[in-house]
Coordinates of C-alpha atoms and ligand atoms in Angstrom, one line a residue:
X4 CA 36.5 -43.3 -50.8
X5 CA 34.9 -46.6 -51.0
X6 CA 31.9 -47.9 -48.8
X7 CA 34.8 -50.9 -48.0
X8 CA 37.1 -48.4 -46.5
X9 CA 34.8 -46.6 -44.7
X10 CA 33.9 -49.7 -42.8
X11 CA 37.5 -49.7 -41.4
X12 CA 37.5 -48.9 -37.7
X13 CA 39.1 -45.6 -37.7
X14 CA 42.7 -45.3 -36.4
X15 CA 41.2 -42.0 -34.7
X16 CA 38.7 -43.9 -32.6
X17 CA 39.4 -45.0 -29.2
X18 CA 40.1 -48.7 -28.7
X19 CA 36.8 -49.2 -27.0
X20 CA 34.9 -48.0 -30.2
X21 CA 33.7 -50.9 -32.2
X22 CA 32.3 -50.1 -35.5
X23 CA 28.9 -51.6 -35.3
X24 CA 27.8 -54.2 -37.2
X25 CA 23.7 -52.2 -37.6
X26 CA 24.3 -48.4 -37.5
X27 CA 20.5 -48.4 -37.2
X28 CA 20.2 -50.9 -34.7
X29 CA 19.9 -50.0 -30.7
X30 CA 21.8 -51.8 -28.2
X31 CA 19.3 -51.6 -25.7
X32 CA 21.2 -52.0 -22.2
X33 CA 21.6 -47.9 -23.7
X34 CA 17.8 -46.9 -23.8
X35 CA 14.5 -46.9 -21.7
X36 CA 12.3 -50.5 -22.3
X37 CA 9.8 -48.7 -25.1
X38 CA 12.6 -47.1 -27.4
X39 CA 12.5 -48.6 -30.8
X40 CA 12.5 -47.7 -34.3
X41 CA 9.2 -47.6 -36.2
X42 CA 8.0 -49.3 -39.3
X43 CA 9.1 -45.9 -41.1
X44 CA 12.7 -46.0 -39.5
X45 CA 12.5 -43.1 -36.8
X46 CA 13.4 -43.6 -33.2
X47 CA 9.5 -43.7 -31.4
X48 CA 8.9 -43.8 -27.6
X49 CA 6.1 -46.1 -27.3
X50 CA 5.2 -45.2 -30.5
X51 CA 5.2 -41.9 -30.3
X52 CA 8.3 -40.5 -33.0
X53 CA 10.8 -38.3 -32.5
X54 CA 9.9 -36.2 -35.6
X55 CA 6.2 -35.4 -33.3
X56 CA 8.4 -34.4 -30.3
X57 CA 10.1 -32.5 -32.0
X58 CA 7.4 -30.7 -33.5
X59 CA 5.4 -30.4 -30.4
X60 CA 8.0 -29.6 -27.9
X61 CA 11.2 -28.6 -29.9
X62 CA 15.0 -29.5 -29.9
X63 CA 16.9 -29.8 -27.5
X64 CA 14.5 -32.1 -25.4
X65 CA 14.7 -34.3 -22.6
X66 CA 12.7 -37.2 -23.4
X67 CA 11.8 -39.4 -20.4
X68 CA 9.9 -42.8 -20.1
X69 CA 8.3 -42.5 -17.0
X70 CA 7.4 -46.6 -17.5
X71 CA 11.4 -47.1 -17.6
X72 CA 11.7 -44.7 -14.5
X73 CA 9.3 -46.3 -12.4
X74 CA 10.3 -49.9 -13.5
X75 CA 13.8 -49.3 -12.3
X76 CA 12.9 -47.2 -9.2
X77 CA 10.4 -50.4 -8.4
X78 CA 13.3 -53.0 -9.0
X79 CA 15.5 -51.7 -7.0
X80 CA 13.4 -51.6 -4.2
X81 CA 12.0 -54.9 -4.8
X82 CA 16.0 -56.1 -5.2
X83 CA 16.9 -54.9 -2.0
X84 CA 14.0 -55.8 0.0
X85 CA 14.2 -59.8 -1.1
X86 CA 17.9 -59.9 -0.7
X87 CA 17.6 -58.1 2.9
X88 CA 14.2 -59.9 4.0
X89 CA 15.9 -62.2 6.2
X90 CA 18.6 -59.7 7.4
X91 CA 16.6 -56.5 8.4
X92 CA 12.8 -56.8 7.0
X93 CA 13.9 -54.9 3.4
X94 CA 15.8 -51.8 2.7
X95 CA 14.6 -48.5 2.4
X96 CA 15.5 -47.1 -0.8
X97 CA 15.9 -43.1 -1.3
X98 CA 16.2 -41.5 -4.9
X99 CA 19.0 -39.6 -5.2
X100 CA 17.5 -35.9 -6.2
X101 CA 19.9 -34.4 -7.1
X102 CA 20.5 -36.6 -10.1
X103 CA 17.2 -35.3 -11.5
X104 CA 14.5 -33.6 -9.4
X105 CA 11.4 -32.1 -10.3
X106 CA 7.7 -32.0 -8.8
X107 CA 6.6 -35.4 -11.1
X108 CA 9.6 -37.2 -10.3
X109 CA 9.3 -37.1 -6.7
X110 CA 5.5 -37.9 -6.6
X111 CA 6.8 -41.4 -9.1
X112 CA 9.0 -41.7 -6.3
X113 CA 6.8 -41.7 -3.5
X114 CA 3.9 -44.0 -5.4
X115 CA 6.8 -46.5 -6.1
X116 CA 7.4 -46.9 -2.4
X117 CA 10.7 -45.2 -2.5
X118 CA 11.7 -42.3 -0.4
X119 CA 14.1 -39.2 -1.3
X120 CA 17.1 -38.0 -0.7
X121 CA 17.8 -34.4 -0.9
X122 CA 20.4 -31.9 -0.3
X123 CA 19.2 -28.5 -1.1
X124 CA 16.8 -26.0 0.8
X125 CA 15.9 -26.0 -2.7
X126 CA 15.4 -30.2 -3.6
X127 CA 13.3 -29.9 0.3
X128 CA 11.3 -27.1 -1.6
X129 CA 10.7 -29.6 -5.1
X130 CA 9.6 -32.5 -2.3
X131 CA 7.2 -30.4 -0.1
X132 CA 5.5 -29.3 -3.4
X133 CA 5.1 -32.9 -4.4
X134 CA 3.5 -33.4 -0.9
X135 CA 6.0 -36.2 0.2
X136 CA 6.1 -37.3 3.7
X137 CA 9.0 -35.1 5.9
X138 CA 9.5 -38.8 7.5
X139 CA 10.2 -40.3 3.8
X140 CA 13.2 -37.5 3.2
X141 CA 16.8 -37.4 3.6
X142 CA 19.0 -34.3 3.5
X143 CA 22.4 -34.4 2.8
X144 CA 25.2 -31.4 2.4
X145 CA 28.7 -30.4 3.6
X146 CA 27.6 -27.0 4.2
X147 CA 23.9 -26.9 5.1
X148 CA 22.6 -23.5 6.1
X149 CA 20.9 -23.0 9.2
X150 CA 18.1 -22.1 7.3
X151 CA 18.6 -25.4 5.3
X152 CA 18.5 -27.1 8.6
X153 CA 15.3 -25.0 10.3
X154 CA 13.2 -26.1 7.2
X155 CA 14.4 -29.6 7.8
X156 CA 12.9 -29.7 11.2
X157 CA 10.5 -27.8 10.2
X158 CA 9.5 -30.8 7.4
X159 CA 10.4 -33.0 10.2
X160 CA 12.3 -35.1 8.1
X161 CA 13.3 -38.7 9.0
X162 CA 17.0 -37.8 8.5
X163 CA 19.7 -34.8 8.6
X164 CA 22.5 -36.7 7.3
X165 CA 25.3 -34.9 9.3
X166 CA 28.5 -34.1 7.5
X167 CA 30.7 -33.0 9.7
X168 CA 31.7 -32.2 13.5
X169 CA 31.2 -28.5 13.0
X170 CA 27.8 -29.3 11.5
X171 CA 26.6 -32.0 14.4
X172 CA 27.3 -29.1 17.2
X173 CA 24.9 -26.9 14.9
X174 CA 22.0 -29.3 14.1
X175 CA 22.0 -29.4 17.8
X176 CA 22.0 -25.9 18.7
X177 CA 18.9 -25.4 16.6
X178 CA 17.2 -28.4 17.6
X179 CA 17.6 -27.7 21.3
X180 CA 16.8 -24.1 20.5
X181 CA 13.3 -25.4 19.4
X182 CA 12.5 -27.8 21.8
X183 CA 13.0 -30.8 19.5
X184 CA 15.1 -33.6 18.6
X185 CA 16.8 -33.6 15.5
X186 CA 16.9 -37.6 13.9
X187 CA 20.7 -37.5 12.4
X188 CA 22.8 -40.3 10.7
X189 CA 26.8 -39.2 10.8
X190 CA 28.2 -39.3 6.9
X191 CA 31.4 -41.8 7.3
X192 CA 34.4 -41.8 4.9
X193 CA 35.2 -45.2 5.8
X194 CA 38.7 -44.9 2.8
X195 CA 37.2 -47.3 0.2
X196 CA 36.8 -45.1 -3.1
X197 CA 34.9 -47.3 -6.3
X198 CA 35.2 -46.2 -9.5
X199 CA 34.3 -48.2 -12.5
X200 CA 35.8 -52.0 -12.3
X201 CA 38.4 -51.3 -9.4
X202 CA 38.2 -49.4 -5.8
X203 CA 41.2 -48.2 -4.0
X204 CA 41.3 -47.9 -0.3
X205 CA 43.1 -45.5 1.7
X206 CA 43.7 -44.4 5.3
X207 CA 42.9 -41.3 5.3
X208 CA 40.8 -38.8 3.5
X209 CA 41.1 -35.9 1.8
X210 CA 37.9 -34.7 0.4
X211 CA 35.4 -32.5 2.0
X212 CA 33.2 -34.7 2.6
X213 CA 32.5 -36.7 5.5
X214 CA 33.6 -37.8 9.0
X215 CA 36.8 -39.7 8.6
X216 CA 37.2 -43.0 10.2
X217 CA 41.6 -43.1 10.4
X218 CA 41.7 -43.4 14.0
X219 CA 44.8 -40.3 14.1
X220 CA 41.6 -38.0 12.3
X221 CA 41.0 -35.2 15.2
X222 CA 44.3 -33.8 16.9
X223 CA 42.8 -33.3 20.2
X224 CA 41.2 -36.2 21.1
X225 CA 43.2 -38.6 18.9
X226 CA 40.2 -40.4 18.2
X227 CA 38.7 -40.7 14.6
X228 CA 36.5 -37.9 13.6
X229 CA 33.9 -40.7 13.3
X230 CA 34.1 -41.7 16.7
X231 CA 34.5 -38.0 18.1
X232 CA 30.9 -37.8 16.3
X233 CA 29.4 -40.5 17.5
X234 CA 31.0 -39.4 21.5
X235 CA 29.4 -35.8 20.9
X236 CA 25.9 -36.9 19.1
X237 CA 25.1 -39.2 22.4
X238 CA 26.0 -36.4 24.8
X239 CA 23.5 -33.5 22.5
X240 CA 20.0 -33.3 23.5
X241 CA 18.9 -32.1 21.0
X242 CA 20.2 -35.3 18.7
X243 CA 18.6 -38.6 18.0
X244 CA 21.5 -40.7 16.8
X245 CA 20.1 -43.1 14.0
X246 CA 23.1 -44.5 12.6
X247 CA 26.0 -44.7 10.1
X248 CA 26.3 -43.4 6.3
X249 CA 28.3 -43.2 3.7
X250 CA 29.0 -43.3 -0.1
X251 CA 32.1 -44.1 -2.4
X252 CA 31.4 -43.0 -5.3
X253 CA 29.6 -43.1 -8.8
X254 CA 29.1 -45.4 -11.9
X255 CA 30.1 -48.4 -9.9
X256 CA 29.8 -51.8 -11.5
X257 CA 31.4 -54.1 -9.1
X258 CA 30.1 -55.0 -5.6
X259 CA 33.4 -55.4 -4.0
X260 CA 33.6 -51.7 -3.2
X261 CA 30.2 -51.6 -1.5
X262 CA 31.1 -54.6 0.3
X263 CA 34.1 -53.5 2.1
X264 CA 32.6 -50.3 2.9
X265 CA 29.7 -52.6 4.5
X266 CA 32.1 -54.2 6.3
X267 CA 34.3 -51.5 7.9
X268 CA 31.0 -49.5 9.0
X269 CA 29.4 -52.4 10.3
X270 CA 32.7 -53.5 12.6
X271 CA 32.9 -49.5 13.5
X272 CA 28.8 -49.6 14.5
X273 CA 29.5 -52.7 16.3
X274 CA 32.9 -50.9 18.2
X275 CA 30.8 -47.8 18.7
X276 CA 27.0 -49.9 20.2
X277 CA 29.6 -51.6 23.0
X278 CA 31.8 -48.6 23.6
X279 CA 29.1 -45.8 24.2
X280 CA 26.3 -48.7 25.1
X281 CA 24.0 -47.2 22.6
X282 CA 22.2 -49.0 19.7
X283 CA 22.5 -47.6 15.9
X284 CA 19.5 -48.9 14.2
X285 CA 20.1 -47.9 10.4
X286 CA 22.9 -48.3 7.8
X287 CA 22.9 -46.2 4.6
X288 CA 24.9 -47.5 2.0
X289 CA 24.9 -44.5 -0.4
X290 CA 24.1 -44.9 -4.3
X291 CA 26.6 -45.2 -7.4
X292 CA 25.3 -48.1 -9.3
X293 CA 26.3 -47.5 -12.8
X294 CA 24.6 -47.5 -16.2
X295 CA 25.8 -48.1 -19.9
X296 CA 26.6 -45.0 -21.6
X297 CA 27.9 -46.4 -24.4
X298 CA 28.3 -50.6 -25.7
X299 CA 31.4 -51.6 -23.1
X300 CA 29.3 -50.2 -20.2
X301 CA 28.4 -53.4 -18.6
X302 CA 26.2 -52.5 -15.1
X303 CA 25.1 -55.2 -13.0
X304 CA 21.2 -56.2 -12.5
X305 CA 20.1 -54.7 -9.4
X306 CA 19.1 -58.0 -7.7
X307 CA 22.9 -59.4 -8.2
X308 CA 24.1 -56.1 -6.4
X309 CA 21.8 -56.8 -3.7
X310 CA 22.4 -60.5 -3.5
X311 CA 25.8 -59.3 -3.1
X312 CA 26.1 -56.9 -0.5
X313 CA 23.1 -59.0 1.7
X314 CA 25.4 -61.7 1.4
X315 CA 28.3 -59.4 3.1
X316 CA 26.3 -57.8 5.5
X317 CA 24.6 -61.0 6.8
X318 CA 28.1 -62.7 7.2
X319 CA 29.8 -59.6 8.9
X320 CA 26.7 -59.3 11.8
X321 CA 26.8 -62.9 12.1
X322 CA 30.8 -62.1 12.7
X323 CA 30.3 -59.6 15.0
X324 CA 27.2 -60.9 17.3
X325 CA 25.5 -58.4 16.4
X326 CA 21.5 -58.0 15.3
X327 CA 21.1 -56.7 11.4
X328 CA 20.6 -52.1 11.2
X329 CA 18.2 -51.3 8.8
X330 CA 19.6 -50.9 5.8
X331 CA 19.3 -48.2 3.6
X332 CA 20.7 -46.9 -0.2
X333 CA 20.7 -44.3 -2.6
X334 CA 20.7 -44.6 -6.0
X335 CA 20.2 -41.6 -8.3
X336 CA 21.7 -42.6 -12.0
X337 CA 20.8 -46.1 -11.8
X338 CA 17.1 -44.9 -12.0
X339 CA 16.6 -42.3 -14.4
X340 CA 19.6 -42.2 -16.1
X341 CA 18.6 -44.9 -18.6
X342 CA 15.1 -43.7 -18.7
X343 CA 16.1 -40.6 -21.0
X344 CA 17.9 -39.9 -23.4
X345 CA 18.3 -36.1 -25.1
X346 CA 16.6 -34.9 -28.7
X347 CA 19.0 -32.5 -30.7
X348 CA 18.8 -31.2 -34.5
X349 CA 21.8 -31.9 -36.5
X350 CA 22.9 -27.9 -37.7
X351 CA 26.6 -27.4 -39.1
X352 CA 28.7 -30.3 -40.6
X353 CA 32.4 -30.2 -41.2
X354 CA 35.2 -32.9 -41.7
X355 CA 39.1 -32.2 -40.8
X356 CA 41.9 -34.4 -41.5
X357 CA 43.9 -35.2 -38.3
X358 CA 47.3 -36.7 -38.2
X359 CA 47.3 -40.4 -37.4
X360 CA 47.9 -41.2 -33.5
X361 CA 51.7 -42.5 -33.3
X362 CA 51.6 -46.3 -32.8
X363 CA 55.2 -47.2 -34.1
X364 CA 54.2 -48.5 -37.4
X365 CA 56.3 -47.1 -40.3
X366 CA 53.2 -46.0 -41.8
X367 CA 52.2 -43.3 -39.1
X368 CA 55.7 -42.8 -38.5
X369 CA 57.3 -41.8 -41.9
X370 CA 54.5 -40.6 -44.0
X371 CA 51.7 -37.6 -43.2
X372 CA 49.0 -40.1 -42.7
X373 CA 45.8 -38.3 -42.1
X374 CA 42.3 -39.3 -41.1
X375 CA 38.9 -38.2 -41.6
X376 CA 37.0 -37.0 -38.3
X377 CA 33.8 -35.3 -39.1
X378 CA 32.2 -32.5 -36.8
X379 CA 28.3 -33.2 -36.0
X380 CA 27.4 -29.6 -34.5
X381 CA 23.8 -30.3 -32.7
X382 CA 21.4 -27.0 -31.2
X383 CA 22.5 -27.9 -27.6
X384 CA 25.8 -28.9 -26.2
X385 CA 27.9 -28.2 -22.5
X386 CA 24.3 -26.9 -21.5
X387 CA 22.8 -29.4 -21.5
X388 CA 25.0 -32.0 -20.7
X389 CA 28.3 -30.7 -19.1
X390 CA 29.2 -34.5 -18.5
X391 CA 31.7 -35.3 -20.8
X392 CA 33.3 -31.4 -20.2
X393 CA 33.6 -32.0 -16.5
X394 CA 34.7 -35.9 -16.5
X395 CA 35.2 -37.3 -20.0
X396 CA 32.1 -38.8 -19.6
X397 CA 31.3 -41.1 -22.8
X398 CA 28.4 -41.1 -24.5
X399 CA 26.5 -42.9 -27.7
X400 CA 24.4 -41.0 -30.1
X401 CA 22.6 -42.4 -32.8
X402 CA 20.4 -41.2 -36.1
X403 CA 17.1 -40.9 -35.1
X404 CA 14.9 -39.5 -37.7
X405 CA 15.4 -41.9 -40.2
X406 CA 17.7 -45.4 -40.8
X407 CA 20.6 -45.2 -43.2
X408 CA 22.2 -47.3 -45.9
X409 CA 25.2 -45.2 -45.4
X410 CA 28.9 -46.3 -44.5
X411 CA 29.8 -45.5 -40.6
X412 CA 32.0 -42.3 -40.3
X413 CA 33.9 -41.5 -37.0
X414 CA 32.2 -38.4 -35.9
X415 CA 32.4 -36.3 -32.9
X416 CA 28.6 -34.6 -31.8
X417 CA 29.6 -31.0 -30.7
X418 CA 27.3 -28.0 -29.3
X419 CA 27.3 -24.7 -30.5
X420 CA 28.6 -23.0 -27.7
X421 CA 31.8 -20.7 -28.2
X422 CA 34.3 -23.0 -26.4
X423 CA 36.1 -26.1 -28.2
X424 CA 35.3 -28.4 -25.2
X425 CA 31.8 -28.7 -25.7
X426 CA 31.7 -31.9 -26.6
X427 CA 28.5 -33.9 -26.2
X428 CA 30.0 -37.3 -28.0
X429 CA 33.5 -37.5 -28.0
X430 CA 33.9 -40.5 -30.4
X431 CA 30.9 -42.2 -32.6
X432 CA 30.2 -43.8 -35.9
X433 CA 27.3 -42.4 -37.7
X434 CA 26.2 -42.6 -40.8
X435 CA 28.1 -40.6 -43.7
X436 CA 24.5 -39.4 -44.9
X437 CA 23.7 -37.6 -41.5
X438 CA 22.8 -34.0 -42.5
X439 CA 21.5 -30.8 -41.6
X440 CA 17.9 -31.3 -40.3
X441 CA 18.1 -35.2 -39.3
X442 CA 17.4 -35.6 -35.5
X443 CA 20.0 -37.2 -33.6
X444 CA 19.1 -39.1 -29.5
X445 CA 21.7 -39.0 -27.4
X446 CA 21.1 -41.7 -24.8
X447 CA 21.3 -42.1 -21.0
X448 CA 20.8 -38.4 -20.2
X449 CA 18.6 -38.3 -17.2
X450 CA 20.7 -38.2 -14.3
X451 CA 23.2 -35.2 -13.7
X452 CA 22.4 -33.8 -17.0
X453 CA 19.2 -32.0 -16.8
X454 CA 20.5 -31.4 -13.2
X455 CA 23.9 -30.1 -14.3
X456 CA 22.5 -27.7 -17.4
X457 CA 23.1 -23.6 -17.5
X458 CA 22.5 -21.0 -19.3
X459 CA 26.1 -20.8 -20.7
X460 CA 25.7 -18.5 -24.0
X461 CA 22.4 -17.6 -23.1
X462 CA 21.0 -20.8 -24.0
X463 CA 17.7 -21.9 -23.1
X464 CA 17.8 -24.9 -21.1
X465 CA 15.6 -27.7 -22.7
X466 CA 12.2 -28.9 -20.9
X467 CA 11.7 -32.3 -20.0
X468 CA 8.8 -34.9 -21.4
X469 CA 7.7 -38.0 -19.9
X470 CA 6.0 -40.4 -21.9
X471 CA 3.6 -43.3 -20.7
X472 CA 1.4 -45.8 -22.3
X473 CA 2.0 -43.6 -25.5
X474 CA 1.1 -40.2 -24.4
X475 CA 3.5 -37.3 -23.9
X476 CA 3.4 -34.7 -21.0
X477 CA 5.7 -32.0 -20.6
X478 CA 6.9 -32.3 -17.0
X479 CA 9.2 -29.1 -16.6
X480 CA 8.9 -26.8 -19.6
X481 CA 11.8 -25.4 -21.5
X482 CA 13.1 -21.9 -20.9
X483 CA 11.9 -19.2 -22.9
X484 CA 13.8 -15.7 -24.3
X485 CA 11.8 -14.3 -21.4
X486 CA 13.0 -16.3 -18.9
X487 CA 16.1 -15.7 -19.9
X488 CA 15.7 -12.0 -19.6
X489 CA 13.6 -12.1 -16.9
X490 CA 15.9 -11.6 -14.1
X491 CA 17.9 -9.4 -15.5
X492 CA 17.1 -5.9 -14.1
X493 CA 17.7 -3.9 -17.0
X494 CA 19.3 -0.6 -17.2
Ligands
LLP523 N1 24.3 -40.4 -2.2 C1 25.2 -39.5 -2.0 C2 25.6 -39.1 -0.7 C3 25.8 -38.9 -3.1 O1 26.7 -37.9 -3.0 C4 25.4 -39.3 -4.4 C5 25.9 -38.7 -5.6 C6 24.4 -40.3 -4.5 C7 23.9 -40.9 -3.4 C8 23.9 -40.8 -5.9 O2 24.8 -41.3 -6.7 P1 24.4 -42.1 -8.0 O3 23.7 -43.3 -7.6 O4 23.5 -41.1 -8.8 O5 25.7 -42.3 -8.7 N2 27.7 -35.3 -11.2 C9 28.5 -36.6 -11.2 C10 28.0 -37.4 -10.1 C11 28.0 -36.7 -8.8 C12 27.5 -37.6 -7.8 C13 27.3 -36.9 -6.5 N3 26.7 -37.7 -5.5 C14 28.3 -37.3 -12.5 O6 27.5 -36.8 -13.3 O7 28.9 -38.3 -12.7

């Protein structure tokens, strides 16, 4: 085949899939600030290569820049807190744990003057051992344990986020039971769902989530669940009634969503602050601000999401007379995601011929037109980053031990578990030259990857490196055969 057919886009690929013009070439809204190549070709963190990670640390890794991380953790807050200055003093910002938690990343948190949002026993265990502030912690769950909740009180965090009725009545129960007050903001699901470049919004809900606002929501009272929650958390003693949350979803680009959801809890914490004469100081606005996974990812800068939603939220309290809550958000992929991407060795290579996708043209229709799509198998896969097997997620991967001269060739980056799923790039052109050996970066793997990774096949899960002002550290070390037989108890 000629180097001028190769360079065809391949009838395989999905429409999105451009060939690109530099296979070599990064397109950086796809990779931490410090990813480049090096004057020898290989993909270096500030400067350090992949080849030395490799080396030092082995494949599959997590390579983090803990620059990129704390840049983006830093502009969000600084983002929010212009665009809200006038409104409510700033926002306070909380890191989303659960998109990637571990002892180092929580303690970045803290020094960047964010705070952290939780929703584990276990993600209040990865805080306390990082030393941060009970009053700078959030926890959120539908099915907190009472245990869960003890150890929040005991941390005397500045928020339970509560989920549910069922859950308010406990929180107070074991608040009361200890003499204290717990401080609680009731999770709304105020029927705005965002995902992508469109939201939908609904009446009612029906997810487990949440504390729904349709007014028909709780069959005795005929009130909305929301409301019943708000009725029951004034009456509880052992509740201190902050305010309002909620969250509609992930990888968000657009700020409509946000905005309406703004706007229907602000008009239902106005209702509420007349109703029950109460006041509802705080607002949390959840996270979901999304990232470029691949080239026709197009996220927002923070400051024009701010911008936005202060520009809603200033207009709506003017509207309703009232004074500004607090506001409050939590982004989780919009800070680390970016910041990593994952390190994998390039094992088995195979190419099948697949029958041309019908698209009416005589020539896929009469002939058996096939096309080349060629099989990258990499030593990780689903276990590392069960994304794409649970949504379809898209990723980008590109050759990172060397350049390449080489043609583009459709290629899907596979894992070497025992399951055809486990796909880590669905569709990508890489050069026809990559082989056994080369190195390969996936990018924008730090959030729900790491987080998300098992032990399917008895794999090790990878560690994680962070890398600042060109020095490596490993910040949670890769599993070992032993700790993968560790807990098994033998015969
Ligand atoms: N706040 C709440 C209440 C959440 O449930 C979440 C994410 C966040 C904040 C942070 O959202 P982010 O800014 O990271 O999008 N595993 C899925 C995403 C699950 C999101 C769960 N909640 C994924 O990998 O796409």
């Amino acid at each position: 085949m000629t180097a001028h057919a190769l360079n065809q886009s391949s009838p395989l690929a999905p429409d999105w899939l451009a060939v690109p013009a530099d296979l070599n070439a990064l397109h950086p809204p796809m990779w931490a600030a410090g990813v480049e190549r090096n004057d020898d070709g290989e993909l270096a963190l500030d400067g350090i290569p992949v080849s030395a990670l490799k080396e030092q640390f082995g494949t599959p890794l997590f390579v983090m820049s803990e620059s990129d991380f704390r840049a983006r953790a830093r502009s969000f807050k600084d983002a929010f807190d212009e665009a809200f200055a006038d409104i409510c003093g700033g926002v306070d910002v909380y890191y989303a744990g659960k998109s990637f938690l571990c002892t180092a990343v929580a303690t970045w948190v803290a020094e960047e003057g964010l705070r952290l949002d939780t929703c584990s026993g276990g993600e209040l265990a990865v805080a306390a051992r990082a030393g941060i502030d009970g009053a700078n912690l959030g926890l959120h769950g539908n099915n907190k344990s009472d245990a869960e909740i003890s150890r929040a009180l005991d941390m005397r965090l500045g928020r339970i986020v509560v989920d549910s009725l069922d859950e308010l009545e406990r929180v107070a129960k074991i608040a009361s039971g200890r003499g204290e007050t717990a401080k609680v903001m009731l999770r709304l699901t105020p029927g705005v769902h965002a995902h992508t470049h469109e939201f939908i919004a609904t009446a009612h809900e029906d997810q487990k989530f949440g504390l729904s606002m349709a007014e028909d929501s709780t069959e005795q009272s005929g009130l909305s669940a929301a409301e019943e929650a708000v009725a029951a958390a004034t009456s509880y003693p052992g509740i201190e009634l902050l305010g309002l949350h909620c969250h509609i979803g992930s990888q968000i680009f657009e700020p409509d969503g946000f905005a309406l959801a703004a706007e229907k809890l602000l008009g239902f914490l106005a209702e509420m602050q007349v109703k029950y004469s109460i006041q509802l100081p705080e607002l949390d606005l959840g996270g979901g601000y999304g990232i470029a996974y691949t080239p026709v990812d197009t996220p927002r800068p923070a400051a024009e999401i701010a911008q936005a939603m202060a520009a809603v939220v200033r207009s709506k309290c003017a509207e309703l007379g009232i004074s500004a809550p607090r506001i409050s958000i939590e982004p989780g992929r919009a800070i680390v995601g970016t910041s990593t991407f994952t390190l994998y060795e390039v094992g088995t290579l195979k190419t099948v011929r697949v029958d041309a996708p019908a698209n009416g043209d005589a020539e896929s229709a009469g002939e058996n037109v096939t096309h080349p799509r060629r099989y990258v198998s990499v030593d990780g896969g689903m276990s590392d980053n069960a994304r794409p097997v649970l949504y379809d997620a898209d990723y980008s991967a590109i050759l990172a031990s060397r350049t390449s001269a080489a043609a583009p060739q459709l290629s899907r980056v596979v894992g070497k578990h025992c399951e055809s799923g486990d796909i880590v790039v669905r569709d990508v052109y890489l050069p026809e030259d990559v082989a056994a050996g080369d190195l390969l970066a996936v990018p924008g793997t730090g959030a729900y990857c790491w987080a998300l990774s098992s032990n399917y096949n008895y794999l090790a899960r990878p560690g994680v490196v962070a890398v600042r002002d060109g020095s490596v550290r490993l910040i949670v070390r890769g599993e070992t055969e032993e700790d993968l037989l560790n807990r098994d108890m033998g015969v």
